[in-house]
Short mmCIF file of C-alpha atoms in Angstrom, two decimals:
data_model
loop_
_atom_site.label_atom_id
_atom_site.label_comp_id
_atom_site.label_asym_id
_atom_site.label_seq_id
_atom_site.Cartn_x
_atom_site.Cartn_y
_atom_site.Cartn_z
CA MET A 1 16.89 8.49 -4.90
CA ASN A 2 15.58 7.08 -8.18
CA ILE A 3 11.95 7.88 -8.96
CA LEU A 4 9.76 6.43 -11.71
CA LEU A 5 7.14 8.96 -12.80
CA VAL A 6 4.22 7.47 -14.75
CA GLU A 7 2.37 10.43 -16.26
CA ASP A 8 1.09 11.07 -19.80
CA ASP A 9 0.34 14.80 -19.40
CA GLN A 10 3.51 16.52 -20.63
CA ARG A 11 2.75 19.77 -18.82
CA ILE A 12 2.43 17.98 -15.48
CA SER A 13 5.42 15.70 -16.05
CA ASN A 14 7.68 18.63 -17.02
CA PHE A 15 6.65 20.48 -13.84
CA LEU A 16 7.24 17.44 -11.63
CA ILE A 17 10.57 16.48 -13.19
CA LYS A 18 11.86 20.05 -12.79
CA GLY A 19 10.76 20.24 -9.15
CA LEU A 20 12.06 16.78 -8.26
CA SER A 21 15.40 17.53 -9.92
CA GLU A 22 15.74 20.73 -7.90
CA ALA A 23 14.99 18.67 -4.77
CA GLY A 24 17.89 16.34 -5.65
CA TYR A 25 15.96 13.37 -7.06
CA ILE A 26 16.68 11.43 -10.25
CA THR A 27 13.44 10.98 -12.18
CA THR A 28 12.69 8.63 -15.07
CA LEU A 29 9.53 9.37 -17.05
CA ALA A 30 7.16 6.78 -18.48
CA ASP A 31 4.31 8.36 -20.47
CA SER A 32 2.31 5.13 -20.61
CA GLY A 33 1.61 2.08 -18.49
CA GLU A 34 3.32 -0.14 -21.05
CA LYS A 35 6.54 1.89 -20.92
CA ALA A 36 6.47 1.84 -17.11
CA ARG A 37 6.10 -1.93 -17.15
CA GLU A 38 9.16 -2.26 -19.39
CA LEU A 39 11.25 0.05 -17.20
CA LEU A 40 10.26 -1.83 -14.04
CA HIS A 41 11.31 -5.08 -15.67
CA THR A 42 14.81 -3.68 -16.26
CA TYR A 43 15.52 -1.17 -13.48
CA ASP A 44 14.98 -0.79 -9.74
CA PHE A 45 13.37 2.37 -8.36
CA ASP A 46 12.98 3.72 -4.83
CA ILE A 47 9.41 4.91 -5.42
CA ILE A 48 6.80 5.05 -8.19
CA LEU A 49 4.66 8.17 -8.73
CA MET A 50 1.68 7.09 -10.81
CA ASP A 51 -1.30 8.69 -12.50
CA ILE A 52 -4.42 6.54 -12.86
CA MET A 53 -5.79 7.77 -16.19
CA LEU A 54 -3.14 6.58 -18.66
CA PRO A 55 -3.46 5.59 -22.30
CA GLY A 56 -3.67 1.83 -22.84
CA LEU A 57 -2.59 0.16 -19.61
CA ASP A 58 -4.05 2.38 -16.88
CA GLY A 59 -2.78 2.96 -13.35
CA MET A 60 -5.10 0.42 -11.75
CA GLN A 61 -4.04 -2.36 -14.11
CA LEU A 62 -0.36 -1.41 -13.80
CA THR A 63 -0.52 -1.49 -9.99
CA GLN A 64 -2.06 -4.97 -10.08
CA ILE A 65 0.67 -6.20 -12.44
CA ILE A 66 3.45 -4.72 -10.28
CA ARG A 67 2.16 -6.38 -7.11
CA PHE A 68 1.35 -9.67 -8.86
CA LYS A 69 5.00 -9.89 -9.90
CA GLY A 70 6.12 -9.51 -6.28
CA ASN A 71 7.46 -5.96 -6.71
CA TYR A 72 6.77 -4.02 -3.50
CA THR A 73 8.33 -0.69 -4.49
CA PRO A 74 6.22 2.04 -2.80
CA ILE A 75 3.54 3.43 -5.12
CA LEU A 76 2.26 6.97 -4.60
CA VAL A 77 -0.79 7.70 -6.76
CA LEU A 78 -1.15 11.23 -8.13
CA SER A 79 -4.64 11.61 -9.58
CA ALA A 80 -7.39 14.09 -10.34
CA LEU A 81 -9.84 11.39 -9.22
CA ASN A 82 -10.44 12.37 -5.62
CA SER A 83 -13.50 10.48 -4.37
CA PRO A 84 -13.08 8.12 -1.37
CA ASP A 85 -14.12 5.21 -3.62
CA ASP A 86 -11.31 5.93 -6.10
CA LYS A 87 -8.81 6.15 -3.27
CA ILE A 88 -9.97 2.92 -1.61
CA LYS A 89 -9.92 1.07 -4.94
CA MET A 90 -6.29 2.01 -5.68
CA LEU A 91 -5.12 1.24 -2.15
CA ASP A 92 -6.97 -2.10 -2.30
CA MET A 93 -4.99 -2.92 -5.43
CA GLY A 94 -1.68 -2.36 -3.68
CA ALA A 95 -0.87 1.36 -3.84
CA ASP A 96 0.73 2.77 -0.67
CA ASP A 97 -0.52 6.36 -0.70
CA TYR A 98 -2.80 8.65 -2.69
CA LEU A 99 -2.43 12.37 -3.37
CA SER A 100 -5.21 14.19 -5.19
CA LYS A 101 -4.43 16.73 -7.90
CA PRO A 102 -3.92 19.63 -7.58
CA PHE A 103 -1.49 19.37 -4.66
CA HIS A 104 1.24 21.42 -3.03
CA PHE A 105 4.68 20.33 -4.20
CA GLU A 106 5.96 20.47 -0.61
CA GLU A 107 3.35 17.88 0.37
CA LEU A 108 4.47 15.63 -2.48
CA ILE A 109 8.06 15.77 -1.24
CA SER A 110 6.89 15.03 2.30
CA ARG A 111 4.88 11.99 1.13
CA ILE A 112 7.86 10.71 -0.90
CA LYS A 113 10.17 10.99 2.11
CA ALA A 114 7.66 9.27 4.41
CA LEU A 115 7.08 6.33 2.06
CA THR A 116 10.73 5.72 1.27
CA ARG A 117 11.71 6.08 4.93
CA ARG A 118 9.05 3.56 5.93
CA ASN A 119 10.21 1.18 3.21
CA LYS A 120 13.86 1.40 4.29
CA LEU A 121 12.99 0.84 7.93
CA SER A 122 11.10 -2.33 7.01
CA TYR A 123 14.30 -3.73 5.52
CA GLN A 124 16.39 -2.70 8.52
CA LYS A 125 14.41 -4.69 11.09
CA ASP A 126 16.38 -7.49 12.70
CA ASP A 127 13.38 -9.75 13.03
CA GLN A 128 11.32 -10.03 9.87
CA LEU A 129 8.94 -12.61 11.35
CA LEU A 130 5.66 -11.79 13.09
CA SER A 131 3.79 -14.61 14.76
CA CYS A 132 0.69 -15.39 16.77
CA GLY A 133 -0.33 -18.94 17.60
CA ASN A 134 0.19 -21.07 14.51
CA ILE A 135 0.33 -18.11 12.09
CA THR A 136 3.59 -16.49 10.93
CA ILE A 137 4.22 -13.52 8.65
CA ASP A 138 7.55 -13.21 6.85
CA THR A 139 7.63 -9.47 6.08
CA ASP A 140 10.64 -9.90 3.79
CA LEU A 141 8.76 -12.25 1.49
CA HIS A 142 5.26 -10.81 2.17
CA LYS A 143 4.28 -14.38 3.00
CA VAL A 144 1.70 -15.54 5.56
CA THR A 145 1.66 -19.16 6.70
CA GLN A 146 -0.51 -21.13 9.11
CA ASN A 147 0.82 -24.49 10.30
CA GLY A 148 3.34 -24.23 7.46
CA LYS A 149 0.68 -23.73 4.77
CA GLU A 150 0.73 -20.46 2.85
CA ILE A 151 -2.36 -18.22 2.98
CA GLU A 152 -3.05 -16.25 -0.20
CA PHE A 153 -3.91 -12.68 0.78
CA SER A 154 -4.64 -9.74 -1.52
CA PRO A 155 -2.32 -6.70 -1.01
CA THR A 156 -4.91 -4.96 1.16
CA GLU A 157 -5.70 -8.07 3.19
CA TYR A 158 -1.96 -8.55 3.77
CA LYS A 159 -1.51 -4.92 4.82
CA LEU A 160 -4.46 -5.14 7.21
CA PHE A 161 -3.39 -8.42 8.80
CA THR A 162 0.24 -7.28 9.13
CA PHE A 163 -0.87 -4.05 10.84
CA LEU A 164 -2.89 -6.06 13.34
CA MET A 165 0.03 -8.46 13.93
CA GLU A 166 2.50 -5.59 14.39
CA ASN A 167 0.22 -4.31 17.17
CA LYS A 168 -0.49 -7.69 18.77
CA ASN A 169 -2.28 -7.46 22.15
CA LYS A 170 -3.31 -3.87 21.40
CA VAL A 171 -6.83 -2.77 20.48
CA LEU A 172 -6.91 -0.85 17.18
CA SER A 173 -9.87 1.37 16.39
CA ARG A 174 -11.52 1.37 12.98
CA THR A 175 -10.24 4.93 12.47
CA GLN A 176 -6.64 3.85 13.16
CA ILE A 177 -7.00 0.96 10.73
CA LEU A 178 -8.57 3.17 8.05
CA HIS A 179 -5.70 5.63 8.35
CA LYS A 180 -2.94 3.02 8.25
CA VAL A 181 -4.30 0.62 5.64
CA TRP A 182 -6.37 2.89 3.38
CA GLY A 183 -4.84 6.29 4.13
CA ILE A 184 -8.22 7.72 5.15
CA ASP A 185 -8.15 10.14 8.08
CA PHE A 186 -11.84 9.99 8.87
CA ASP A 187 -14.58 7.40 9.16
CA ASN A 188 -17.12 8.41 6.55
CA THR A 189 -19.55 5.72 7.77
CA THR A 190 -17.69 3.25 5.57
CA ASN A 191 -17.73 -0.42 6.56
CA VAL A 192 -14.63 -1.27 4.52
CA VAL A 193 -12.68 -2.28 7.66
CA ASP A 194 -15.35 -4.76 8.78
CA VAL A 195 -15.65 -6.16 5.26
CA TYR A 196 -11.91 -6.80 4.99
CA ILE A 197 -11.73 -8.25 8.48
CA SER A 198 -14.31 -10.79 7.34
CA TYR A 199 -12.24 -11.52 4.21
CA VAL A 200 -9.19 -12.22 6.38
CA ARG A 201 -11.15 -14.34 8.85
CA ASN A 202 -12.48 -16.46 5.99
CA LYS A 203 -8.91 -17.26 4.92
CA ILE A 204 -7.45 -18.22 8.29
CA ASP A 205 -8.34 -21.19 10.45
CA GLU A 206 -9.47 -20.15 13.94
CA THR A 207 -10.74 -23.55 15.06
CA GLU A 208 -7.68 -24.24 17.25
CA HIS A 209 -7.09 -20.71 18.46
CA LYS A 210 -9.09 -17.50 17.90
CA ILE A 211 -6.77 -14.98 16.26
CA ILE A 212 -8.77 -11.83 15.51
CA HIS A 213 -10.95 -10.50 18.32
CA THR A 214 -13.73 -7.94 17.92
CA VAL A 215 -13.89 -5.25 20.58
CA LYS A 216 -17.50 -4.09 20.49
CA GLY A 217 -17.88 -0.40 19.70
CA THR A 218 -14.13 0.09 19.28
CA GLY A 219 -12.32 -2.07 16.76
CA TYR A 220 -10.18 -5.20 16.58
CA LEU A 221 -7.12 -6.84 18.06
CA ILE A 222 -4.95 -9.88 17.68
CA LYS A 223 -3.85 -11.48 20.92
CA ASP A 224 -1.93 -14.57 22.01
#
């Protein structure tokens, strides 16, 4: 497995490279966002481990650039910033998981395995199309269309809508959605799920057929 580590703290990067090497992983270090951008332009990686606070191009900007260019390599954020707002912001920008520093190395390895396994499984599915009514998601291309017209979703909107489509005809609670889309295991009275549901609803046309249904006091579902 080839890992891109984006970390400017030499003490931390030396520790991570040593541990990842002992675990059997090949790690390439980028000590700045600019260097990471150059490496991603030239090489393919299985996963990106990324700090947020980087000199010059920071982790938030780099994540946006990576996703804007259509690169969906899993991104695991490793950061000393540990507030729920920091976590939500990075996941909104397209990161896949967030691990606060300091962390146990065994947990890092577990997160890496989970993300890369999930990514590989997504490419092994026979049917890469999800559909409901006149809306179709091509999970290979990360493309959502309605009546043949593409809908422009942000990374988080896409992740949310895909999760709902993957569980069509099943009610999903706000807690389940928070965990899957934002990686949050508790509902800290945040209304982020409801806000993003409204974003998605504003981008799809439900005049012919209602797509997203609200289940009062529980959550949401998509049904035929």
